[in-house]
PDB file of C-alpha atoms in Angstrom:
ATOM      1  CA  MET A 297     -21.772 -56.327 -35.344  1.00 79.00           C
ATOM      2  CA  SER A 298     -22.925 -55.098 -39.003  1.00 81.00           C
ATOM      3  CA  ILE A 299     -22.053 -57.747 -41.725  1.00 82.00           C
ATOM      4  CA  TRP A 300     -22.168 -56.195 -45.851  1.00 78.00           C
ATOM      5  CA  GLU A 301     -23.499 -57.818 -49.018  1.00 77.00           C
ATOM      6  CA  ALA A 302     -22.163 -56.610 -51.928  1.00 74.00           C
ATOM      7  CA  ALA A 303     -25.353 -56.949 -53.971  1.00 72.00           C
ATOM      8  CA  GLY A 304     -29.310 -56.813 -52.808  1.00 65.00           C
ATOM      9  CA  GLY A 305     -31.195 -60.269 -52.679  1.00 64.00           C
ATOM     10  CA  GLY A 306     -29.527 -62.144 -50.477  1.00 67.00           C
ATOM     11  CA  LEU A 307     -28.178 -64.441 -47.251  1.00 70.00           C
ATOM     12  CA  PHE A 308     -30.406 -62.204 -44.826  1.00 67.00           C
ATOM     13  CA  GLY A 309     -33.501 -61.005 -47.407  1.00 59.00           C
ATOM     14  CA  THR A 310     -34.883 -57.829 -46.389  1.00 54.00           C
ATOM     15  CA  SER A 311     -35.719 -56.781 -42.987  1.00 51.00           C
ATOM     16  CA  PRO A 312     -36.246 -52.814 -40.924  1.00 47.00           C
ATOM     17  CA  THR A 313     -32.958 -52.982 -39.832  1.00 49.00           C
ATOM     18  CA  ASP A 314     -31.536 -53.220 -42.837  1.00 49.00           C
ATOM     19  CA  HIS A 315     -30.070 -50.314 -45.064  1.00 51.00           C
ATOM     20  CA  VAL A 316     -28.824 -49.748 -48.601  1.00 48.00           C
ATOM     21  CA  SER A 317     -26.508 -47.928 -49.959  1.00 48.00           C
ATOM     22  CA  ALA A 318     -24.873 -47.679 -53.295  1.00 47.00           C
ATOM     23  CA  GLY A 319     -25.645 -50.769 -54.332  1.00 51.00           C
ATOM     24  CA  SER A 320     -24.958 -53.141 -51.394  1.00 56.00           C
ATOM     25  CA  ARG A 321     -26.991 -53.980 -47.997  1.00 73.00           C
ATOM     26  CA  ASN A 322     -26.137 -54.157 -45.359  1.00 75.00           C
ATOM     27  CA  VAL A 323     -28.158 -56.101 -41.287  1.00 79.00           C
ATOM     28  CA  THR A 324     -26.431 -54.997 -37.747  1.00 81.00           C
ATOM     29  CA  ILE A 325     -26.560 -58.083 -35.476  1.00 80.00           C
ATOM     30  CA  PRO A 326     -27.931 -56.669 -31.696  1.00 79.00           C
ATOM     31  CA  GLU A 327     -25.124 -56.753 -29.114  1.00 77.00           C
ATOM     32  CA  GLN A 328     -23.904 -60.064 -27.480  1.00 75.00           C
ATOM     33  CA  MET A 329     -22.249 -60.714 -24.280  1.00 74.00           C
ATOM     34  CA  VAL A 330     -19.511 -63.393 -25.200  1.00 75.00           C
ATOM     35  CA  GLY A 331     -20.604 -66.863 -23.033  1.00 76.00           C
ATOM     36  CA  GLN A 332     -18.855 -69.244 -21.609  1.00 76.00           C
ATOM     37  CA  ASP A 333     -18.025 -70.939 -24.377  1.00 82.00           C
ATOM     38  CA  GLY A 334     -16.433 -67.913 -25.873  1.00 80.00           C
ATOM     39  CA  GLY A 335     -18.277 -67.671 -28.422  1.00 83.00           C
ATOM     40  CA  VAL A 336     -21.081 -65.216 -30.380  1.00 83.00           C
ATOM     41  CA  SER A 337     -24.019 -66.433 -32.227  1.00 84.00           C
ATOM     42  CA  VAL A 338     -24.488 -64.939 -35.803  1.00 84.00           C
ATOM     43  CA  PRO A 339     -27.475 -65.766 -38.363  1.00 82.00           C
ATOM     44  CA  PHE A 340     -26.312 -68.486 -40.517  1.00 83.00           C
ATOM     45  CA  ALA A 341     -22.721 -69.123 -39.778  1.00 82.00           C
ATOM     46  CA  GLY A 342     -23.366 -70.288 -36.150  1.00 84.00           C
ATOM     47  CA  ARG A 343     -21.232 -70.047 -32.696  1.00 88.00           C
ATOM     48  CA  VAL A 344     -18.082 -68.204 -33.974  1.00 85.00           C
ATOM     49  CA  THR A 345     -15.595 -68.478 -31.528  1.00 85.00           C
ATOM     50  CA  ALA A 346     -14.306 -64.679 -29.983  1.00 81.00           C
ATOM     51  CA  ALA A 347     -13.044 -64.627 -26.788  1.00 79.00           C
ATOM     52  CA  GLY A 348      -8.827 -64.736 -26.808  1.00 77.00           C
ATOM     53  CA  ARG A 349      -8.753 -63.509 -30.771  1.00 82.00           C
ATOM     54  CA  LEU A 350      -9.193 -58.978 -32.241  1.00 82.00           C
ATOM     55  CA  PRO A 351     -12.512 -57.847 -33.377  1.00 82.00           C
ATOM     56  CA  VAL A 352     -10.578 -58.363 -36.755  1.00 87.00           C
ATOM     57  CA  GLU A 353     -10.424 -62.481 -36.447  1.00 87.00           C
ATOM     58  CA  VAL A 354     -13.398 -62.857 -35.371  1.00 85.00           C
ATOM     59  CA  GLN A 355     -14.220 -60.282 -38.497  1.00 86.00           C
ATOM     60  CA  LYS A 356     -12.737 -62.856 -40.559  1.00 90.00           C
ATOM     61  CA  ALA A 357     -13.878 -65.434 -38.495  1.00 87.00           C
ATOM     62  CA  VAL A 358     -17.813 -64.879 -39.298  1.00 85.00           C
ATOM     63  CA  GLU A 359     -16.354 -63.758 -43.755  1.00 85.00           C
ATOM     64  CA  GLN A 360     -15.134 -66.980 -43.704  1.00 86.00           C
ATOM     65  CA  ARG A 361     -18.096 -68.659 -42.766  1.00 85.00           C
ATOM     66  CA  LEU A 362     -20.926 -66.739 -44.796  1.00 83.00           C
ATOM     67  CA  ALA A 363     -19.343 -67.203 -48.116  1.00 83.00           C
ATOM     68  CA  GLU A 364     -20.956 -69.724 -49.458  1.00 80.00           C
ATOM     69  CA  LYS A 365     -23.975 -68.962 -47.859  1.00 80.00           C
ATOM     70  CA  ALA A 366     -23.812 -64.761 -48.859  1.00 79.00           C
ATOM     71  CA  ILE A 367     -23.292 -62.711 -51.361  1.00 78.00           C
ATOM     72  CA  GLU A 368     -19.626 -61.547 -51.084  1.00 80.00           C
ATOM     73  CA  PRO A 369     -19.929 -61.301 -46.746  1.00 82.00           C
ATOM     74  CA  GLN A 370     -17.971 -59.074 -45.098  1.00 83.00           C
ATOM     75  CA  ALA A 371     -17.704 -58.036 -41.690  1.00 84.00           C
ATOM     76  CA  ILE A 372     -17.580 -55.238 -38.992  1.00 85.00           C
ATOM     77  CA  VAL A 373     -16.988 -56.408 -35.583  1.00 83.00           C
ATOM     78  CA  THR A 374     -16.665 -54.085 -32.931  1.00 79.00           C
ATOM     79  CA  VAL A 375     -16.363 -54.912 -28.918  1.00 75.00           C
ATOM     80  CA  THR A 376     -18.727 -52.126 -26.810  1.00 70.00           C
ATOM     81  CA  ARG A 377     -18.401 -53.468 -23.692  1.00 66.00           C
ATOM     82  CA  SER A 378     -15.203 -55.921 -21.933  1.00 64.00           C
ATOM     83  CA  VAL A 379     -16.353 -58.592 -19.503  1.00 64.00           C
ATOM     84  CA  THR A 380     -12.256 -58.636 -18.347  1.00 70.00           C
ATOM     85  CA  ASN A 381     -11.570 -54.314 -18.760  1.00 80.00           C
ATOM     86  CA  SER A 382     -14.655 -54.022 -15.747  1.00 87.00           C
ATOM     87  CA  ALA A 383     -14.988 -53.391 -12.227  1.00 91.00           C
ATOM     88  CA  THR A 384     -17.263 -54.449  -9.743  1.00 92.00           C
ATOM     89  CA  VAL A 385     -19.074 -51.823  -7.845  1.00 93.00           C
ATOM     90  CA  THR A 386     -21.248 -52.862  -4.722  1.00 93.00           C
ATOM     91  CA  GLY A 387     -22.364 -51.723  -0.754  1.00 92.00           C
ATOM     92  CA  GLU A 388     -24.636 -48.751   0.044  1.00 91.00           C
ATOM     93  CA  VAL A 389     -24.453 -47.430  -3.626  1.00 90.00           C
ATOM     94  CA  ILE A 390     -27.905 -47.258  -5.049  1.00 90.00           C
ATOM     95  CA  ALA A 391     -27.805 -49.895  -8.286  1.00 87.00           C
ATOM     96  CA  GLY A 392     -24.642 -52.691  -7.669  1.00 86.00           C
ATOM     97  CA  ALA A 393     -23.350 -54.271 -10.944  1.00 83.00           C
ATOM     98  CA  ARG A 394     -19.561 -54.830 -13.413  1.00 84.00           C
ATOM     99  CA  VAL A 395     -19.056 -51.434 -14.296  1.00 86.00           C
ATOM    100  CA  PRO A 396     -17.413 -51.887 -18.218  1.00 85.00           C
ATOM    101  CA  LEU A 397     -14.227 -49.379 -18.263  1.00 85.00           C
ATOM    102  CA  SER A 398     -14.182 -47.110 -20.608  1.00 82.00           C
ATOM    103  CA  LEU A 399     -10.185 -46.860 -23.368  1.00 74.00           C
ATOM    104  CA  LYS A 400      -9.941 -43.121 -21.525  1.00 82.00           C
ATOM    105  CA  GLY A 401      -9.667 -44.147 -18.513  1.00 85.00           C
ATOM    106  CA  ASP A 402     -12.007 -44.782 -14.973  1.00 91.00           C
ATOM    107  CA  ARG A 403     -11.052 -42.694 -11.569  1.00 93.00           C
ATOM    108  CA  LEU A 404     -13.403 -44.571  -8.873  1.00 94.00           C
ATOM    109  CA  LEU A 405     -15.402 -41.962  -8.598  1.00 94.00           C
ATOM    110  CA  ASP A 406     -17.118 -42.480 -11.943  1.00 93.00           C
ATOM    111  CA  LEU A 407     -17.055 -45.679 -11.238  1.00 92.00           C
ATOM    112  CA  ILE A 408     -19.357 -44.872  -7.947  1.00 93.00           C
ATOM    113  CA  ALA A 409     -21.782 -42.786  -9.934  1.00 92.00           C
ATOM    114  CA  ALA A 410     -22.314 -45.583 -12.693  1.00 90.00           C
ATOM    115  CA  ALA A 411     -23.795 -47.025 -10.221  1.00 91.00           C
ATOM    116  CA  GLY A 412     -26.481 -44.375  -8.993  1.00 91.00           C
ATOM    117  CA  GLY A 413     -23.628 -42.869  -6.724  1.00 91.00           C
ATOM    118  CA  ALA A 414     -23.882 -43.795  -2.751  1.00 92.00           C
ATOM    119  CA  LYS A 415     -26.985 -44.194  -0.977  1.00 91.00           C
ATOM    120  CA  THR A 416     -26.069 -43.084   2.350  1.00 90.00           C
ATOM    121  CA  PRO A 417     -24.739 -39.462   3.557  1.00 89.00           C
ATOM    122  CA  VAL A 418     -20.386 -38.429   2.335  1.00 88.00           C
ATOM    123  CA  TYR A 419     -19.250 -38.488   6.210  1.00 85.00           C
ATOM    124  CA  GLU A 420     -21.078 -41.755   7.385  1.00 89.00           C
ATOM    125  CA  THR A 421     -20.116 -43.973   4.177  1.00 93.00           C
ATOM    126  CA  PHE A 422     -16.365 -45.488   3.306  1.00 93.00           C
ATOM    127  CA  VAL A 423     -15.044 -47.017   0.340  1.00 94.00           C
ATOM    128  CA  ARG A 424     -13.749 -49.865   0.585  1.00 95.00           C
ATOM    129  CA  LEU A 425     -11.249 -51.181  -2.552  1.00 95.00           C
ATOM    130  CA  SER A 426     -10.089 -54.363  -3.091  1.00 95.00           C
ATOM    131  CA  ARG A 427      -7.096 -55.757  -5.699  1.00 94.00           C
ATOM    132  CA  ASP A 428      -4.726 -57.872  -6.899  1.00 91.00           C
ATOM    133  CA  GLY A 429      -5.334 -59.819  -2.452  1.00 91.00           C
ATOM    134  CA  VAL A 430      -4.831 -56.225  -1.282  1.00 94.00           C
ATOM    135  CA  THR A 431      -8.148 -54.577   0.025  1.00 95.00           C
ATOM    136  CA  ALA A 432      -7.282 -50.437   1.264  1.00 93.00           C
ATOM    137  CA  THR A 433     -10.431 -48.428   3.492  1.00 92.00           C
ATOM    138  CA  ILE A 434     -10.707 -44.680   2.743  1.00 91.00           C
ATOM    139  CA  PRO A 435     -13.231 -41.991   4.062  1.00 89.00           C
ATOM    140  CA  MET A 436     -15.640 -41.470   0.512  1.00 91.00           C
ATOM    141  CA  GLU A 437     -14.983 -37.525   2.595  1.00 87.00           C
ATOM    142  CA  MET A 438     -11.493 -37.414   1.657  1.00 89.00           C
ATOM    143  CA  LEU A 439     -12.021 -39.322  -2.180  1.00 91.00           C
ATOM    144  CA  VAL A 440     -14.262 -35.978  -2.534  1.00 90.00           C
ATOM    145  CA  SER A 441     -11.883 -33.681  -1.194  1.00 90.00           C
ATOM    146  CA  ASP A 442      -8.911 -34.670  -3.006  1.00 91.00           C
ATOM    147  CA  PRO A 443      -8.288 -35.350  -6.222  1.00 91.00           C
ATOM    148  CA  ALA A 444      -4.808 -37.093  -5.537  1.00 92.00           C
ATOM    149  CA  GLU A 445      -6.717 -40.364  -4.010  1.00 93.00           C
ATOM    150  CA  ASN A 446      -9.658 -40.349  -6.404  1.00 94.00           C
ATOM    151  CA  ILE A 447      -6.631 -43.294  -8.446  1.00 94.00           C
ATOM    152  CA  TYR A 448      -7.635 -44.812 -11.666  1.00 94.00           C
ATOM    153  CA  ALA A 449      -9.645 -48.528 -12.088  1.00 93.00           C
ATOM    154  CA  TYR A 450      -8.652 -51.107 -12.939  1.00 92.00           C
ATOM    155  CA  PRO A 451     -10.269 -54.337 -14.098  1.00 90.00           C
ATOM    156  CA  GLY A 452     -10.638 -57.111 -11.711  1.00 90.00           C
ATOM    157  CA  ASP A 453     -11.541 -54.584  -8.948  1.00 94.00           C
ATOM    158  CA  VAL A 454     -13.505 -54.789  -6.245  1.00 95.00           C
ATOM    159  CA  LEU A 455     -15.323 -51.234  -5.131  1.00 94.00           C
ATOM    160  CA  THR A 456     -17.381 -51.499  -2.274  1.00 95.00           C
ATOM    161  CA  LEU A 457     -19.420 -49.204  -0.199  1.00 95.00           C
ATOM    162  CA  VAL A 458     -19.482 -49.329   4.122  1.00 94.00           C
ATOM    163  CA  ARG A 459     -21.443 -47.529   5.496  1.00 92.00           C
ATOM    164  CA  LEU A 460     -19.844 -46.568   9.158  1.00 89.00           C
ATOM    165  CA  PRO A 461     -21.750 -44.091  11.347  1.00 89.00           C
ATOM    166  CA  GLN A 462     -19.404 -41.693  14.155  1.00 89.00           C
ATOM    167  CA  SER A 463     -20.146 -41.029  16.806  1.00 92.00           C
ATOM    168  CA  PHE A 464     -18.069 -40.308  20.381  1.00 95.00           C
ATOM    169  CA  THR A 465     -19.400 -40.254  23.886  1.00 95.00           C
ATOM    170  CA  VAL A 466     -19.770 -37.441  26.507  1.00 95.00           C
ATOM    171  CA  PHE A 467     -19.916 -37.798  30.099  1.00 92.00           C
ATOM    172  CA  GLY A 468     -19.726 -35.427  33.105  1.00 91.00           C
ATOM    173  CA  ALA A 469     -21.237 -32.654  33.829  1.00 91.00           C
ATOM    174  CA  THR A 470     -22.956 -32.917  30.645  1.00 93.00           C
ATOM    175  CA  GLY A 471     -27.245 -31.778  30.250  1.00 91.00           C
ATOM    176  CA  ALA A 472     -27.169 -35.915  28.382  1.00 91.00           C
ATOM    177  CA  ASN A 473     -24.714 -38.478  29.184  1.00 93.00           C
ATOM    178  CA  ALA A 474     -24.205 -40.505  26.034  1.00 93.00           C
ATOM    179  CA  GLN A 475     -22.927 -41.360  22.414  1.00 93.00           C
ATOM    180  CA  VAL A 476     -24.371 -39.066  19.854  1.00 93.00           C
ATOM    181  CA  ASN A 477     -23.993 -39.700  16.037  1.00 91.00           C
ATOM    182  CA  PHE A 478     -22.260 -37.116  13.686  1.00 89.00           C
ATOM    183  CA  THR A 479     -24.725 -35.264  11.707  1.00 83.00           C
ATOM    184  CA  ALA A 480     -22.221 -33.368   8.951  1.00 80.00           C
ATOM    185  CA  GLU A 481     -19.648 -33.854   7.862  1.00 77.00           C
ATOM    186  CA  ARG A 482     -17.223 -32.091  10.391  1.00 85.00           C
ATOM    187  CA  MET A 483     -17.826 -31.689  14.505  1.00 91.00           C
ATOM    188  CA  THR A 484     -15.990 -29.065  16.260  1.00 94.00           C
ATOM    189  CA  LEU A 485     -15.872 -29.491  19.910  1.00 94.00           C
ATOM    190  CA  VAL A 486     -18.413 -26.558  20.416  1.00 94.00           C
ATOM    191  CA  GLU A 487     -20.597 -28.321  18.446  1.00 94.00           C
ATOM    192  CA  ALA A 488     -20.391 -32.121  19.959  1.00 94.00           C
ATOM    193  CA  LEU A 489     -21.194 -29.784  23.709  1.00 94.00           C
ATOM    194  CA  ALA A 490     -23.659 -28.203  22.176  1.00 93.00           C
ATOM    195  CA  LYS A 491     -25.048 -31.393  20.770  1.00 92.00           C
ATOM    196  CA  ALA A 492     -24.752 -33.507  24.590  1.00 93.00           C
ATOM    197  CA  GLY A 493     -27.459 -30.178  25.939  1.00 93.00           C
ATOM    198  CA  GLY A 494     -24.387 -28.273  26.587  1.00 92.00           C
ATOM    199  CA  LEU A 495     -22.557 -27.845  30.476  1.00 92.00           C
ATOM    200  CA  GLN A 496     -25.051 -27.804  33.233  1.00 89.00           C
ATOM    201  CA  ASP A 497     -24.441 -24.611  35.333  1.00 83.00           C
ATOM    202  CA  LEU A 498     -25.081 -25.508  38.766  1.00 81.00           C
ATOM    203  CA  ARG A 499     -21.953 -28.823  38.235  1.00 86.00           C
ATOM    204  CA  ALA A 500     -19.900 -28.230  35.563  1.00 90.00           C
ATOM    205  CA  ASP A 501     -16.721 -27.012  35.614  1.00 89.00           C
ATOM    206  CA  PRO A 502     -15.869 -25.047  32.899  1.00 90.00           C
ATOM    207  CA  ALA A 503     -12.076 -25.550  33.003  1.00 89.00           C
ATOM    208  CA  GLY A 504     -12.667 -28.902  33.360  1.00 90.00           C
ATOM    209  CA  VAL A 505     -13.046 -30.079  29.480  1.00 92.00           C
ATOM    210  CA  PHE A 506     -11.289 -33.449  28.479  1.00 92.00           C
ATOM    211  CA  LEU A 507     -11.934 -34.623  25.095  1.00 93.00           C
ATOM    212  CA  PHE A 508      -9.794 -38.067  25.155  1.00 93.00           C
ATOM    213  CA  ARG A 509      -8.548 -39.978  22.190  1.00 92.00           C
ATOM    214  CA  TYR A 510      -5.625 -42.251  19.965  1.00 92.00           C
ATOM    215  CA  GLU A 511      -3.186 -39.733  17.852  1.00 92.00           C
ATOM    216  CA  PRO A 512      -0.618 -42.225  15.216  1.00 92.00           C
ATOM    217  CA  PRO A 513       2.748 -41.501  15.625  1.00 92.00           C
ATOM    218  CA  PRO A 514       3.228 -37.867  13.991  1.00 92.00           C
ATOM    219  CA  ILE A 515       0.719 -35.948  15.979  1.00 91.00           C
ATOM    220  CA  VAL A 516       2.003 -37.435  19.191  1.00 89.00           C
ATOM    221  CA  LYS A 517       5.033 -36.419  17.543  1.00 90.00           C
ATOM    222  CA  THR A 518       4.352 -33.530  17.113  1.00 90.00           C
ATOM    223  CA  LEU A 519       3.170 -31.929  20.350  1.00 88.00           C
ATOM    224  CA  GLY A 520       6.483 -33.596  22.063  1.00 88.00           C
ATOM    225  CA  ARG A 521       4.971 -36.044  23.567  1.00 88.00           C
ATOM    226  CA  PRO A 522       6.407 -39.854  24.288  1.00 88.00           C
ATOM    227  CA  GLN A 523       5.253 -42.280  21.939  1.00 88.00           C
ATOM    228  CA  LEU A 524       3.265 -45.345  23.162  1.00 89.00           C
ATOM    229  CA  GLY A 525       2.142 -47.088  20.512  1.00 86.00           C
ATOM    230  CA  THR A 526      -1.081 -48.688  22.673  1.00 87.00           C
ATOM    231  CA  GLY A 527      -3.919 -48.249  19.960  1.00 86.00           C
ATOM    232  CA  PRO A 528      -4.987 -48.818  16.393  1.00 86.00           C
ATOM    233  CA  GLU A 529      -1.323 -48.757  14.085  1.00 87.00           C
ATOM    234  CA  GLY A 530       0.464 -47.862  16.710  1.00 90.00           C
ATOM    235  CA  SER A 531      -1.708 -44.815  17.722  1.00 91.00           C
ATOM    236  CA  SER A 532      -0.524 -43.418  21.639  1.00 91.00           C
ATOM    237  CA  PRO A 533      -3.645 -42.391  24.216  1.00 90.00           C
ATOM    238  CA  MET A 534      -3.796 -38.059  24.224  1.00 91.00           C
ATOM    239  CA  VAL A 535      -5.978 -36.315  26.548  1.00 90.00           C
ATOM    240  CA  TYR A 536      -7.119 -32.312  25.828  1.00 92.00           C
ATOM    241  CA  ARG A 537      -8.217 -29.824  28.417  1.00 91.00           C
ATOM    242  CA  LEU A 538     -10.022 -27.552  27.649  1.00 91.00           C
ATOM    243  CA  ASP A 539     -10.537 -24.326  29.970  1.00 91.00           C
ATOM    244  CA  LEU A 540     -13.401 -22.350  28.885  1.00 90.00           C
ATOM    245  CA  SER A 541     -13.131 -20.152  31.631  1.00 89.00           C
ATOM    246  CA  ASP A 542     -11.651 -18.191  29.420  1.00 90.00           C
ATOM    247  CA  ALA A 543     -13.174 -16.443  26.800  1.00 90.00           C
ATOM    248  CA  LYS A 544     -10.241 -17.477  24.997  1.00 91.00           C
ATOM    249  CA  SER A 545     -10.588 -20.885  24.687  1.00 91.00           C
ATOM    250  CA  TYR A 546     -14.105 -20.863  22.378  1.00 91.00           C
ATOM    251  CA  PHE A 547     -12.649 -19.648  19.991  1.00 92.00           C
ATOM    252  CA  LEU A 548     -10.417 -23.102  19.867  1.00 92.00           C
ATOM    253  CA  ALA A 549     -13.092 -24.882  21.018  1.00 92.00           C
ATOM    254  CA  GLN A 550     -14.492 -23.587  17.505  1.00 93.00           C
ATOM    255  CA  ARG A 551     -11.220 -24.681  16.058  1.00 93.00           C
ATOM    256  CA  PHE A 552     -10.599 -28.458  17.843  1.00 94.00           C
ATOM    257  CA  PRO A 553     -12.343 -31.301  15.196  1.00 93.00           C
ATOM    258  CA  ILE A 554     -14.062 -33.577  16.709  1.00 94.00           C
ATOM    259  CA  HIS A 555     -12.689 -37.463  15.831  1.00 92.00           C
ATOM    260  CA  ASP A 556     -14.806 -40.584  15.253  1.00 91.00           C
ATOM    261  CA  LYS A 557     -15.094 -42.469  18.548  1.00 92.00           C
ATOM    262  CA  ASP A 558     -13.773 -39.202  20.678  1.00 94.00           C
ATOM    263  CA  ILE A 559     -14.707 -39.800  24.056  1.00 94.00           C
ATOM    264  CA  ILE A 560     -15.702 -36.059  25.893  1.00 95.00           C
ATOM    265  CA  TYR A 561     -15.812 -35.532  29.596  1.00 93.00           C
ATOM    266  CA  VAL A 562     -17.003 -32.799  31.488  1.00 92.00           C
ATOM    267  CA  ALA A 563     -15.776 -32.186  35.471  1.00 90.00           C
ATOM    268  CA  ASN A 564     -17.747 -31.160  38.212  1.00 88.00           C
ATOM    269  CA  ALA A 565     -16.450 -28.203  40.033  1.00 81.00           C
ATOM    270  CA  ASP A 566     -14.782 -28.275  43.349  1.00 71.00           C
ATOM    271  CA  PHE A 567     -18.092 -26.674  45.025  1.00 53.00           C
ATOM    272  CA  ASN A 568     -20.564 -29.006  43.959  1.00 55.00           C
ATOM    273  CA  GLU A 569     -18.968 -32.350  45.003  1.00 56.00           C
ATOM    274  CA  LEU A 570     -19.072 -30.065  49.178  1.00 52.00           C
ATOM    275  CA  GLN A 571     -22.771 -30.199  47.962  1.00 56.00           C
ATOM    276  CA  LYS A 572     -22.993 -33.865  46.798  1.00 57.00           C
ATOM    277  CA  PHE A 573     -21.687 -34.797  50.206  1.00 54.00           C
ATOM    278  CA  PHE A 574     -24.254 -32.401  51.916  1.00 53.00           C
ATOM    279  CA  THR A 575     -26.499 -33.756  49.945  1.00 60.00           C
ATOM    280  CA  LEU A 576     -26.062 -37.695  50.602  1.00 58.00           C
ATOM    281  CA  LEU A 577     -25.308 -36.736  54.621  1.00 51.00           C
ATOM    282  CA  ASN A 578     -29.457 -35.426  54.149  1.00 54.00           C
ATOM    283  CA  THR A 579     -30.441 -38.281  52.776  1.00 57.00           C
ATOM    284  CA  LEU A 580     -29.211 -40.386  55.510  1.00 51.00           C
ATOM    285  CA  THR A 581     -30.469 -38.186  58.519  1.00 45.00           C
ATOM    286  CA  GLY A 582     -33.401 -35.965  57.159  1.00 46.00           C
ATOM    287  CA  PRO A 583     -34.077 -32.426  58.284  1.00 47.00           C
ATOM    288  CA  VAL A 584     -31.142 -32.604  61.411  1.00 42.00           C
ATOM    289  CA  ILE A 585     -28.714 -32.512  58.996  1.00 41.00           C
ATOM    290  CA  THR A 586     -30.636 -29.942  57.168  1.00 41.00           C
ATOM    291  CA  GLY A 587     -31.444 -27.800  60.421  1.00 42.00           C
ATOM    292  CA  ILE A 588     -27.872 -27.180  61.762  1.00 43.00           C
ATOM    293  CA  VAL A 589     -26.273 -26.161  58.222  1.00 42.00           C
ATOM    294  CA  VAL A 590     -29.038 -23.231  58.065  1.00 40.00           C
ATOM    295  CA  ARG A 591     -28.253 -22.168  61.977  1.00 40.00           C
ATOM    296  CA  ASN A 592     -24.187 -21.980  61.225  1.00 42.00           C
ATOM    297  CA  ALA A 593     -24.428 -20.386  58.341  1.00 41.00           C
ATOM    298  CA  ALA A 594     -27.138 -17.767  60.406  1.00 43.00           C
ATOM    299  CA  PRO A 595     -26.020 -14.484  61.283  1.00 47.00           C
TER     300      PRO A 595
END
């Protein structure tokens, strides 16, 4: 807010912030937040109601309050920030805050940037938007890559960044049976197998690599499979099998994406099952069985 007087030597006197022009004098009032009582404080005018008023109405109220104290006062009121026209950004951000929305409009990524950006990797971060009692969640990766998802923010929006590490689980004849976290925005089946230590040469059946996941109805329909709807949001359980004994399958595995909570299983070779059986017998009976196997195998 700035207040002008028609001549020097008036109510506001001389201060470092005063500006003299063409015989008039003006002073700038520091930026203020509208209080709970709906008012702002103006020197020599007291509390002036601002809530629910246009800037020009506040100007007139200030001028009326100062009319008998200042020399022909005139005021200009500017709204720099509006609490009612703001959105809240919280969660895994550098500096959570209530962010004022500009007149040109701000998109979701603009709000995140205004709060300092995300603290976690993009592929582990989800954006949760609450608006008018409805909450929706979207991967931040999708928000960044698809401009159509980067919608405009509305006053009163609450934007929460949530860290949800993505992972897959590997069982069977691999170097490690474990739950593995994603280390990149996208992972393929080849990369997932490599993360698990690859297939064990002496145990694995390269034709028996299986992937288990729930697929949404559109994918199930495209694949021509029956809709079971037993999974989240009506998804159906699907099993994919990859034959890595066929060289062409490696190129397919390089393009096959891994999703969060996928399960990969590598079957054991048939010969290895027989070998396990002999190992078990050897454990129970000692060198006698081993001798029989070796003697029968000798020419």
